XYZ file of C-alpha atoms in Angstrom:
672
model
C 28.370 152.766 94.137
C 31.505 150.753 94.914
C 31.535 148.383 97.888
C 34.102 148.358 100.703
C 35.350 144.969 99.447
C 35.853 146.385 95.954
C 37.648 149.424 97.320
C 39.931 147.121 99.328
C 40.720 145.004 96.268
C 41.532 148.048 94.156
C 43.609 149.593 96.968
C 45.509 146.301 97.283
C 46.318 146.391 93.574
C 47.595 149.946 93.972
C 49.774 148.979 96.932
C 51.094 146.045 94.935
C 52.084 148.568 92.268
C 53.789 150.738 94.890
C 55.704 147.753 96.250
C 56.859 146.599 92.827
C 57.764 150.142 91.826
C 59.522 150.767 95.161
C 57.522 153.897 95.875
C 56.264 153.316 99.414
C 52.761 153.164 100.858
C 52.660 156.858 101.705
C 51.275 157.466 98.192
C 47.760 156.444 99.178
C 46.669 160.055 98.626
C 47.719 159.698 94.989
C 45.507 156.624 94.664
C 42.588 158.760 95.787
C 43.529 161.526 93.343
C 43.785 159.086 90.444
C 40.497 157.482 91.529
C 38.794 160.889 91.311
C 40.453 161.486 87.925
C 39.221 158.107 86.616
C 35.671 158.855 87.744
C 35.703 162.197 85.942
C 36.707 160.283 82.796
C 33.756 157.902 83.417
C 36.139 155.015 84.048
C 35.543 152.455 86.761
C 38.111 152.220 89.525
C 39.430 148.918 88.199
C 40.932 151.041 85.393
C 43.375 152.320 88.033
C 44.335 148.716 88.677
C 45.037 148.242 84.957
C 47.087 151.437 84.810
C 49.003 150.549 87.982
C 49.810 147.031 86.751
C 51.093 148.372 83.416
C 53.174 151.058 85.135
C 54.660 148.455 87.485
C 56.433 146.860 84.501
C 58.789 149.870 84.694
C 60.067 149.727 88.325
C 63.061 152.020 87.774
C 61.106 155.020 86.512
C 61.094 158.184 88.580
C 57.952 158.983 90.527
C 57.086 161.739 88.044
C 57.417 159.344 85.103
C 55.368 156.663 86.899
C 52.587 159.173 87.501
C 52.750 160.264 83.861
C 52.566 156.645 82.675
C 49.518 155.952 84.857
C 47.791 159.110 83.591
C 48.659 158.153 80.000
C 47.042 154.727 80.354
C 43.928 156.248 81.954
C 43.387 158.850 79.234
C 44.041 156.199 76.571
C 41.313 154.030 78.122
C 39.006 157.067 78.206
C 39.759 157.772 74.541
C 38.851 154.210 73.607
C 35.608 154.489 75.580
C 34.741 157.601 73.522
C 34.941 155.551 70.335
C 38.522 156.215 69.216
C 41.051 153.518 68.471
C 44.115 155.647 69.199
C 45.203 158.667 71.221
C 47.015 161.444 69.331
C 49.953 162.754 71.337
C 51.522 165.326 69.001
C 50.398 167.897 66.465
C 47.177 169.905 66.803
C 45.042 166.845 67.534
C 47.494 165.693 70.183
C 47.504 169.022 71.986
C 43.706 169.217 71.965
C 43.233 165.639 73.168
C 45.769 165.858 76.004
C 44.448 169.227 77.196
C 40.830 168.037 77.250
C 41.427 164.628 78.838
C 43.874 165.809 81.510
C 41.729 168.758 82.602
C 39.930 166.861 85.449
C 43.299 166.490 87.229
C 42.958 170.167 88.168
C 40.056 169.195 90.473
C 42.150 166.645 92.407
C 44.847 166.996 95.060
C 47.414 167.204 92.249
C 46.464 170.891 91.999
C 45.195 173.324 89.403
C 48.419 173.206 87.352
C 48.334 169.409 87.125
C 47.026 169.218 83.506
C 49.988 171.258 82.218
C 52.522 169.374 84.346
C 51.201 165.942 83.381
C 50.992 166.834 79.671
C 54.632 167.936 79.772
C 55.679 164.788 81.673
C 53.825 162.518 79.240
C 55.491 164.153 76.227
C 58.901 163.879 77.872
C 58.291 160.216 78.693
C 57.289 159.453 75.102
C 60.214 161.416 73.659
C 62.677 159.180 75.465
C 63.029 155.430 75.841
C 62.512 155.121 79.605
C 59.297 153.080 79.316
C 60.646 150.565 76.800
C 59.088 147.588 78.654
C 55.638 149.083 78.162
C 55.733 151.191 74.982
C 56.712 149.660 71.637
C 57.929 151.868 68.808
C 56.820 149.745 65.833
C 53.684 147.783 64.877
C 55.371 144.424 65.442
C 56.482 145.151 69.016
C 54.850 142.868 71.597
C 54.228 145.589 74.200
C 50.979 146.732 75.911
C 51.180 150.163 74.242
C 52.410 151.102 70.771
C 53.690 154.540 69.817
C 53.248 154.785 66.041
C 53.648 158.130 64.336
C 51.816 160.780 66.326
C 49.523 158.353 68.165
C 49.449 155.849 71.027
C 47.546 152.562 70.669
C 46.704 149.640 72.862
C 48.382 146.819 70.973
C 45.262 144.622 70.917
C 43.223 147.515 69.475
C 45.766 148.103 66.706
C 45.715 144.407 65.780
C 41.902 144.311 65.723
C 41.727 147.452 63.556
C 44.066 145.931 60.969
C 42.073 142.703 60.924
C 38.777 144.595 60.510
C 40.134 146.664 57.609
C 41.292 143.461 55.911
C 37.889 141.817 56.332
C 36.019 144.882 55.095
C 38.260 145.232 52.031
C 37.396 141.665 51.043
C 33.688 142.387 51.439
C 33.848 145.682 49.525
C 35.737 144.191 46.592
C 33.719 140.964 46.400
C 30.404 140.267 44.670
C 27.362 139.115 46.650
C 26.195 135.564 46.173
C 23.743 134.650 44.829
C 23.881 137.585 42.390
C 20.461 139.085 41.706
C 19.660 141.492 38.878
C 17.892 144.823 39.284
C 14.710 143.673 37.564
C 14.231 140.880 40.096
C 14.975 143.226 42.986
C 12.485 145.873 41.837
C 9.793 143.270 41.183
C 10.196 141.701 44.654
C 10.290 145.148 46.303
C 7.054 146.115 44.554
C 5.480 142.913 45.877
C 6.247 143.706 49.516
C 5.177 147.325 49.032
C 1.800 146.017 47.895
C 1.460 144.185 51.234
C 2.389 146.677 54.011
C 3.668 145.216 57.265
C 1.651 145.360 60.457
C 2.950 147.028 63.617
C 1.288 147.690 66.998
C 0.526 151.218 65.771
C -0.988 150.087 62.454
C 0.081 149.290 58.886
C 3.420 150.713 57.758
C 3.927 151.693 54.145
C 7.541 152.274 53.144
C 8.522 155.759 51.985
C 10.755 156.244 48.946
C 13.999 156.500 50.941
C 13.071 153.397 52.955
C 12.410 151.437 49.760
C 15.795 152.585 48.465
C 17.438 151.242 51.641
C 15.646 147.890 51.304
C 16.694 147.450 47.677
C 20.277 148.562 48.383
C 20.682 145.744 50.905
C 20.614 143.182 48.095
C 23.001 144.808 45.651
C 26.206 144.722 47.698
C 27.991 142.572 50.241
C 28.104 145.476 52.701
C 25.215 147.912 53.223
C 25.134 150.695 55.814
C 21.748 152.210 56.680
C 21.922 155.201 58.998
C 19.008 157.183 60.358
C 17.939 159.000 63.478
C 15.144 157.994 65.846
C 11.809 157.307 64.210
C 13.136 156.911 60.659
C 11.770 153.378 60.403
C 14.891 151.235 60.734
C 12.963 148.366 62.352
C 10.366 148.445 59.553
C 13.217 148.392 57.040
C 14.749 145.357 58.767
C 11.479 143.443 58.475
C 11.098 144.529 54.831
C 14.630 143.325 54.033
C 13.855 139.903 55.500
C 10.665 139.684 53.399
C 12.558 140.847 50.291
C 15.367 138.309 50.716
C 12.827 135.488 51.074
C 11.116 136.539 47.838
C 14.453 136.536 46.044
C 14.943 132.863 46.848
C 17.102 133.050 49.977
C 16.167 130.348 52.469
C 14.774 131.954 55.654
C 17.041 129.679 57.675
C 20.024 131.332 55.945
C 19.029 134.791 57.232
C 20.640 135.798 60.522
C 19.449 138.749 62.593
C 21.524 140.100 65.450
C 22.162 143.097 67.691
C 24.912 144.024 70.159
C 22.551 143.552 73.134
C 19.887 141.018 74.058
C 17.384 143.809 74.662
C 17.747 145.086 71.096
C 17.609 141.554 69.668
C 14.415 140.779 71.610
C 12.792 143.991 70.384
C 13.443 143.068 66.749
C 12.117 139.563 67.386
C 8.895 140.907 68.875
C 8.342 143.281 65.941
C 9.115 140.582 63.364
C 6.794 138.074 65.006
C 4.010 140.657 65.247
C 4.419 141.686 61.592
C 4.255 138.113 60.295
C 1.621 136.776 62.675
C -1.481 137.753 60.687
C -0.317 137.364 57.092
C -2.024 135.271 54.434
C 0.875 135.471 52.000
C 2.580 132.136 51.307
C 6.144 133.456 51.569
C 5.423 135.498 54.691
C 3.806 132.431 56.303
C 6.948 130.442 55.521
C 8.979 133.187 57.215
C 6.699 133.042 60.257
C 6.999 129.255 60.420
C 10.793 129.492 60.169
C 10.685 131.373 63.503
C 13.688 133.577 62.868
C 15.239 134.305 66.249
C 17.254 137.513 66.511
C 20.177 136.955 68.883
C 23.100 138.838 70.339
C 26.176 138.980 68.141
C 28.112 137.071 70.781
C 25.553 134.283 70.591
C 25.509 134.280 66.782
C 29.303 133.978 66.735
C 29.240 131.221 69.355
C 31.169 133.011 72.077
C 32.167 130.836 75.031
C 32.522 132.572 78.381
C 34.662 129.712 79.683
C 37.216 129.613 76.848
C 36.760 133.270 75.848
C 36.763 132.146 72.209
C 34.364 132.399 69.289
C 33.144 129.254 67.566
C 32.753 130.970 64.186
C 35.661 132.666 62.439
C 37.461 132.743 59.080
C 38.249 129.014 59.173
C 34.760 128.090 60.400
C 32.474 130.745 58.879
C 28.813 131.360 59.563
C 26.373 129.533 57.285
C 24.198 132.633 56.814
C 23.780 134.094 53.343
C 22.502 137.335 54.863
C 23.237 138.883 58.265
C 21.254 141.900 59.485
C 22.649 143.843 62.472
C 20.582 146.445 64.312
C 21.866 149.213 66.635
C 25.052 149.609 64.599
C 26.228 152.582 66.692
C 26.746 150.156 69.596
C 29.133 147.940 67.610
C 32.660 148.080 68.941
C 35.799 147.452 66.915
C 36.483 143.941 68.185
C 32.934 142.683 67.718
C 32.626 143.942 64.139
C 36.086 142.549 63.349
C 34.952 139.132 64.595
C 31.741 139.327 62.586
C 33.420 140.460 59.353
C 35.994 137.688 59.742
C 33.272 135.066 60.215
C 31.208 136.009 57.132
C 31.369 133.377 54.421
C 32.425 134.390 50.902
C 29.614 136.126 49.064
C 27.385 136.638 52.120
C 25.641 139.992 52.554
C 26.062 142.094 55.704
C 23.531 144.869 56.436
C 24.138 147.185 59.400
C 21.475 149.636 60.582
C 21.966 152.356 63.184
C 22.190 156.041 64.040
C 25.643 157.408 63.280
C 25.016 160.471 65.452
C 24.443 158.484 68.639
C 27.076 157.660 71.188
C 29.425 154.857 70.155
C 29.882 151.612 72.032
C 31.514 151.669 75.464
C 34.433 149.700 74.011
C 36.993 150.896 71.476
C 35.894 152.006 68.058
C 32.975 154.067 66.759
C 33.078 151.852 63.692
C 29.557 152.471 62.356
C 30.044 156.224 62.435
C 33.500 155.871 60.915
C 32.226 153.691 58.070
C 29.264 155.929 57.250
C 31.631 158.903 57.212
C 33.942 157.048 54.831
C 30.962 156.182 52.689
C 30.245 159.884 52.273
C 33.700 161.349 51.994
C 36.417 158.954 50.965
C 35.796 155.457 49.680
C 33.924 155.390 46.339
C 33.022 151.718 46.610
C 31.494 152.259 50.054
C 29.527 155.253 48.795
C 27.313 152.923 46.761
C 26.420 150.876 49.842
C 25.359 153.669 52.182
C 21.822 154.966 52.707
C 20.986 157.932 54.904
C 17.417 158.138 56.243
C 16.195 161.690 56.817
C 12.434 161.523 57.346
C 11.148 160.767 60.840
C 7.853 158.947 61.445
C 7.937 158.918 65.247
C 5.903 162.063 65.841
C 2.498 162.667 64.293
C 1.104 166.046 63.314
C -0.897 166.074 66.551
C 2.179 165.527 68.729
C 3.604 169.045 68.985
C 5.709 168.085 72.009
C 7.310 165.235 70.074
C 8.087 167.494 67.129
C 9.778 169.922 69.533
C 11.999 167.138 70.850
C 12.970 166.014 67.333
C 13.737 169.596 66.295
C 15.788 170.271 69.442
C 17.765 167.047 69.006
C 18.515 168.117 65.447
C 19.779 171.496 66.624
C 21.979 169.808 69.222
C 23.414 167.540 66.536
C 24.171 170.600 64.420
C 26.037 172.235 67.320
C 23.518 175.036 67.876
C 24.154 176.057 71.493
C 21.509 178.817 71.456
C 18.833 176.360 72.548
C 17.069 178.141 75.368
C 13.950 180.208 74.906
C 14.384 183.965 74.934
C 11.909 186.899 74.751
C 12.214 186.957 70.947
C 12.389 183.192 70.456
C 9.879 180.586 71.632
C 11.063 177.493 69.765
C 13.865 176.565 72.163
C 14.166 174.737 75.470
C 11.684 176.145 77.988
C 13.211 177.396 81.242
C 11.343 176.366 84.379
C 11.885 178.307 87.604
C 10.855 175.426 89.857
C 9.989 171.744 89.795
C 6.319 172.629 90.277
C 6.405 174.556 86.968
C 7.343 171.484 84.900
C 4.687 170.570 82.331
C 6.427 167.361 81.125
C 5.847 168.350 77.511
C 8.485 169.137 74.905
C 11.950 170.066 76.181
C 12.250 171.853 79.530
C 15.166 172.815 81.763
C 15.666 173.224 85.491
C 18.709 175.125 86.717
C 20.688 172.756 88.933
C 21.018 173.198 92.678
C 21.030 170.639 95.478
C 17.653 171.853 96.691
C 16.211 171.731 93.172
C 17.565 168.208 92.700
C 15.854 166.993 95.888
C 12.559 168.592 94.839
C 12.783 167.118 91.354
C 13.494 163.573 92.575
C 10.608 163.874 95.045
C 8.193 164.829 92.280
C 9.571 162.133 89.942
C 9.132 159.543 92.699
C 5.543 160.597 93.367
C 4.379 160.862 89.756
C 6.616 158.519 87.753
C 7.359 155.753 90.280
C 4.531 155.593 92.825
C 1.797 156.774 90.484
C -1.887 156.852 91.353
C -3.750 154.577 93.746
C -4.305 151.934 91.080
C -0.593 151.565 90.365
C 0.232 151.495 94.092
C -2.300 148.694 94.596
C -0.939 146.698 91.657
C 2.595 147.038 93.047
C 1.555 145.569 96.411
C -0.401 142.713 94.830
C 0.841 139.110 94.899
C 0.963 137.518 91.450
C 0.481 133.837 90.775
C 2.708 131.878 88.385
C 1.944 128.299 87.406
C 4.134 126.274 85.015
C 5.896 129.408 83.804
C 2.720 131.357 83.004
C 0.573 133.967 84.721
C -3.225 133.917 84.821
C -5.135 136.268 82.499
C -6.051 138.816 85.198
C -2.471 138.879 86.458
C -1.200 139.385 82.904
C -3.380 142.428 82.447
C -2.191 143.887 85.771
C 1.449 143.264 84.853
C 0.987 144.944 81.477
C -0.477 147.970 83.254
C 2.486 148.221 85.646
C 5.090 147.757 82.911
C 3.389 150.299 80.651
C 3.403 152.875 83.463
C 6.950 152.235 84.665
C 8.359 151.818 81.164
C 7.109 155.236 80.094
C 9.695 157.259 82.071
C 13.397 157.048 82.892
C 16.099 159.213 84.453
C 19.232 159.358 82.302
C 22.686 160.367 83.504
C 25.981 161.141 81.820
C 28.052 158.855 84.057
C 27.610 156.012 86.498
C 29.805 157.738 89.049
C 29.864 161.208 90.680
C 26.969 162.657 92.686
C 25.040 163.153 89.447
C 25.686 159.614 88.205
C 23.318 156.679 87.829
C 24.638 154.830 90.884
C 24.023 157.786 93.217
C 20.588 158.610 91.738
C 19.564 154.962 92.059
C 20.652 154.954 95.691
C 18.660 158.117 96.447
C 15.533 156.757 94.751
C 15.995 153.409 96.497
C 16.065 155.146 99.888
C 12.854 156.954 98.967
C 11.184 153.664 98.032
C 12.315 151.834 101.163
C 11.496 154.723 103.478
C 15.057 154.882 104.822
C 16.031 158.477 105.520
C 19.771 158.073 105.013
C 22.559 155.521 104.897
C 22.329 152.374 102.788
C 19.291 150.124 102.383
C 20.366 146.927 100.654
C 17.130 144.958 100.419
C 15.040 145.454 97.296
C 11.326 146.111 97.781
C 8.268 145.500 95.621
C 7.884 147.973 92.792
C 11.553 148.811 92.241
C 12.755 148.917 88.616
C 15.742 146.713 87.775
C 17.958 146.081 84.759
C 19.966 142.999 83.755
C 23.674 143.806 83.500
C 24.923 140.644 81.786
C 23.688 137.902 79.487
C 22.346 134.675 80.994
C 21.404 132.370 78.132
C 20.057 129.636 80.414
C 17.458 132.017 81.823
C 17.075 134.002 78.584
C 17.934 137.075 80.632
C 19.964 139.552 78.609
C 22.047 142.635 79.291
C 19.728 145.643 79.180
C 16.483 143.784 79.940
C 14.278 145.971 82.149
C 12.175 144.429 84.915
C 10.280 145.196 88.119
C 10.556 143.580 91.551
C 7.172 142.121 92.577
C 5.751 139.524 94.952
C 5.104 136.268 93.109
C 3.682 132.964 94.330
C 5.027 130.102 92.239
C 2.794 127.055 92.398
C 2.170 126.139 96.000
C 5.246 127.979 97.318
C 5.047 130.951 99.649
C 5.132 134.376 97.944
C 8.652 135.672 97.317
C 10.213 138.800 95.838
C 10.990 138.112 92.199
C 12.368 140.061 89.296
C 9.647 140.056 86.642
C 10.604 140.663 82.995
C 8.445 141.014 79.898
C 8.701 138.210 77.340
C 6.738 139.403 74.323
C 3.078 138.913 75.282
C 3.938 137.115 78.535
C 6.212 137.627 81.537
C 8.806 135.542 83.304
C 9.954 135.747 86.927
C 13.179 134.887 88.757
C 13.710 134.871 92.497
C 15.673 137.993 93.396
C 18.144 136.044 95.515
C 19.098 133.883 92.491
C 19.801 136.791 90.133
C 21.081 139.428 92.586
C 24.533 139.555 90.964
C 22.975 139.925 87.493
C 20.767 142.943 88.132
C 20.978 146.474 89.431
C 18.503 149.242 90.137
C 17.180 151.100 87.106
C 15.450 154.247 88.371
C 18.309 155.888 86.483
C 20.642 154.617 83.801
C 23.441 156.144 81.785
C 22.685 157.553 78.355
C 24.953 154.823 76.965
C 22.816 152.150 78.608
C 19.612 153.716 77.274
C 20.621 153.372 73.617
C 18.065 151.312 71.742
C 15.293 152.297 74.198
C 12.386 154.706 73.835
C 10.372 156.391 76.597
C 7.491 158.813 76.721
C 9.445 160.979 79.181
C 13.122 161.234 80.085
C 15.027 163.391 82.535
C 18.675 164.090 81.731
C 20.768 164.894 84.826
C 23.885 166.844 83.873
C 27.028 166.647 86.030
C 27.753 169.496 88.433
C 30.928 170.416 86.576
C 32.409 170.081 83.111
C 33.882 166.652 82.403
C 35.384 165.262 79.167
C 32.392 162.969 78.553
C 29.917 165.869 78.429
C 29.429 166.328 74.661
C 26.700 167.035 72.144
C 26.462 163.304 71.367
C 25.363 162.649 74.957
C 22.682 165.354 74.804
C 21.472 164.242 71.352
C 21.230 160.587 72.343
C 19.370 161.434 75.569
C 16.840 163.706 73.855
C 16.229 161.204 71.070
C 15.109 158.593 73.629
C 11.993 160.687 74.408
C 8.676 160.835 72.562
C 6.804 163.574 74.459
C 8.881 165.011 77.302
C 12.540 165.669 78.026
C 13.589 167.509 81.173
C 17.206 168.645 81.498
C 18.462 169.272 85.031
C 21.736 171.198 85.012
C 23.335 174.560 84.419
C 22.755 176.489 81.211
C 26.476 177.134 80.781
C 27.289 173.432 80.989
C 24.549 172.535 78.499
C 25.810 175.119 76.016
C 29.405 173.954 76.460
C 28.337 170.349 75.895
C 26.514 171.183 72.666
C 29.598 173.009 71.392
C 31.858 170.067 72.304
C 31.805 167.463 69.548
C 33.763 164.329 70.350
C 36.799 164.029 68.133
C 37.253 160.356 67.402
C 40.623 159.208 66.211
C 40.833 156.107 64.051
C 43.154 154.540 61.491
C 40.346 152.573 59.810
C 39.921 155.085 56.996
C 43.652 155.133 56.295
C 43.802 151.341 56.256
C 40.827 151.026 53.890
C 42.245 153.691 51.581
C 45.598 151.913 51.246
């Protein structure tokens, strides 16, 4: 939820726009309408500030044209957040995009005809030259927006897309170094197949398609490995590292990265576990090298102070091989920086799920590249592996198989998902919260009363738990010299296993169905406050890190729990406790308050890269542009045994039918 201070700052920016545009302060109602519009597009309210500042560069526009320019900037930002790099404004794609993105205006004080009026005003504005200070008409124009052909770009996005295409062309056309022949590759692959890797669930033997992916990573400078949940991408990453070492590549020349610290830590834990009990000489050398997966920002040496990257084309990375996990979360700018920083001959391997949601920044580049690999670019086709077989659900896990099958049907656009008298393989309808079995995929029809009942049951069973969990939550834990005693460690593992098994997922952060509102409601339940706002965290509340803090090794996406901790001889204090492989680390809540937020619920975007035994997907009360099949697919694929959907059947069906159309010039640029 936004704070009064934040609202005041955003309102001040809007009034500054009004003053500069000479429009008068009586337009405050329009600020509220645009704020509601931005929320429906899943944009934060500071996006209104951006739009207002850009529009203020054109002070002599009419009020209608100013409104159109603000709406244009907002829907362009929403398009970028969906994974596109441009917004089509003419032709069939342009009509579809404008109609879909402007639709939420009908729910604001602008009125039900607002989408048609704004679409017409935007087209008229673009047809003329009234906004010449803001909109450039050629690629070289130094303006915030560029109108090129039938599309609108943010200038910085257009520049980044060109740079990425240039970097990828060099990689595609170049030969990997050192070059390794097929006989050596097959021999080394057979060697690692003879020594399966160890995981917490047992030994993992690579299937044929996984072996193909591992071998492909050596043959080209760019390899794309795409697969859904449970297809073994982490096992493949570890196998690639072992293969590269056997082919003579120094372990210190292998870099492993991910877009988020959470994903990087997960790979590190799996790699350390796999290599910890090996007797093989090469695997022991890998273990001793202590490969540390890091965020891509850290690998590229990003400085928050200077906002620059240390490594780039003139100062490339020393790595001979770079492996990147969670490729669907890569945005355009980050991949452009990485491609530009790769030294000549180095191999880049990107693994991810092309069907998941893209990053929250511009560019669904992994999906775009895997699509090109299939359809357009013959050189890329050789470097692309698609994983089809899932290993997540065993034969005994019928509920898990139901989730996988349902996610597949969602991805295929099958909107006939609900069970019917003549069909029992769909989503099970539940008449009440009490009827939920928390097995397979179930659905509750949304109502305010049903929502209250569901959150009450979730709180009782998934947050409070049984008497043992309640007692462990109220316990005071002792930390000495950065470590917890053995009995405390076991208790912490029990709490984290229980709390980490379930999560509420939402489509947006905002709206009454968004993560911020759900977190507030669950927080009030935990604190015992009936209504209003309780600001103080209490023991047992789940939290999530929202930015990277390298000094504390606290990374964006890290999940923790607030608990009472006594550090040394100090008095007990509320601390945020986070898992660190086999141990835990704690930070006083008052020292990290601006780096964490509640995590009873998180957006589907935020949940990418995570797995839970049970998830609950809360659909919005009304149709919004963000509600698509990709959201439903990604949410379902986070669950192993139970997925509960709370929403209306009509909205679910509409979402499954709505596939996000992503608009990009990357394919055109690579094909040139």
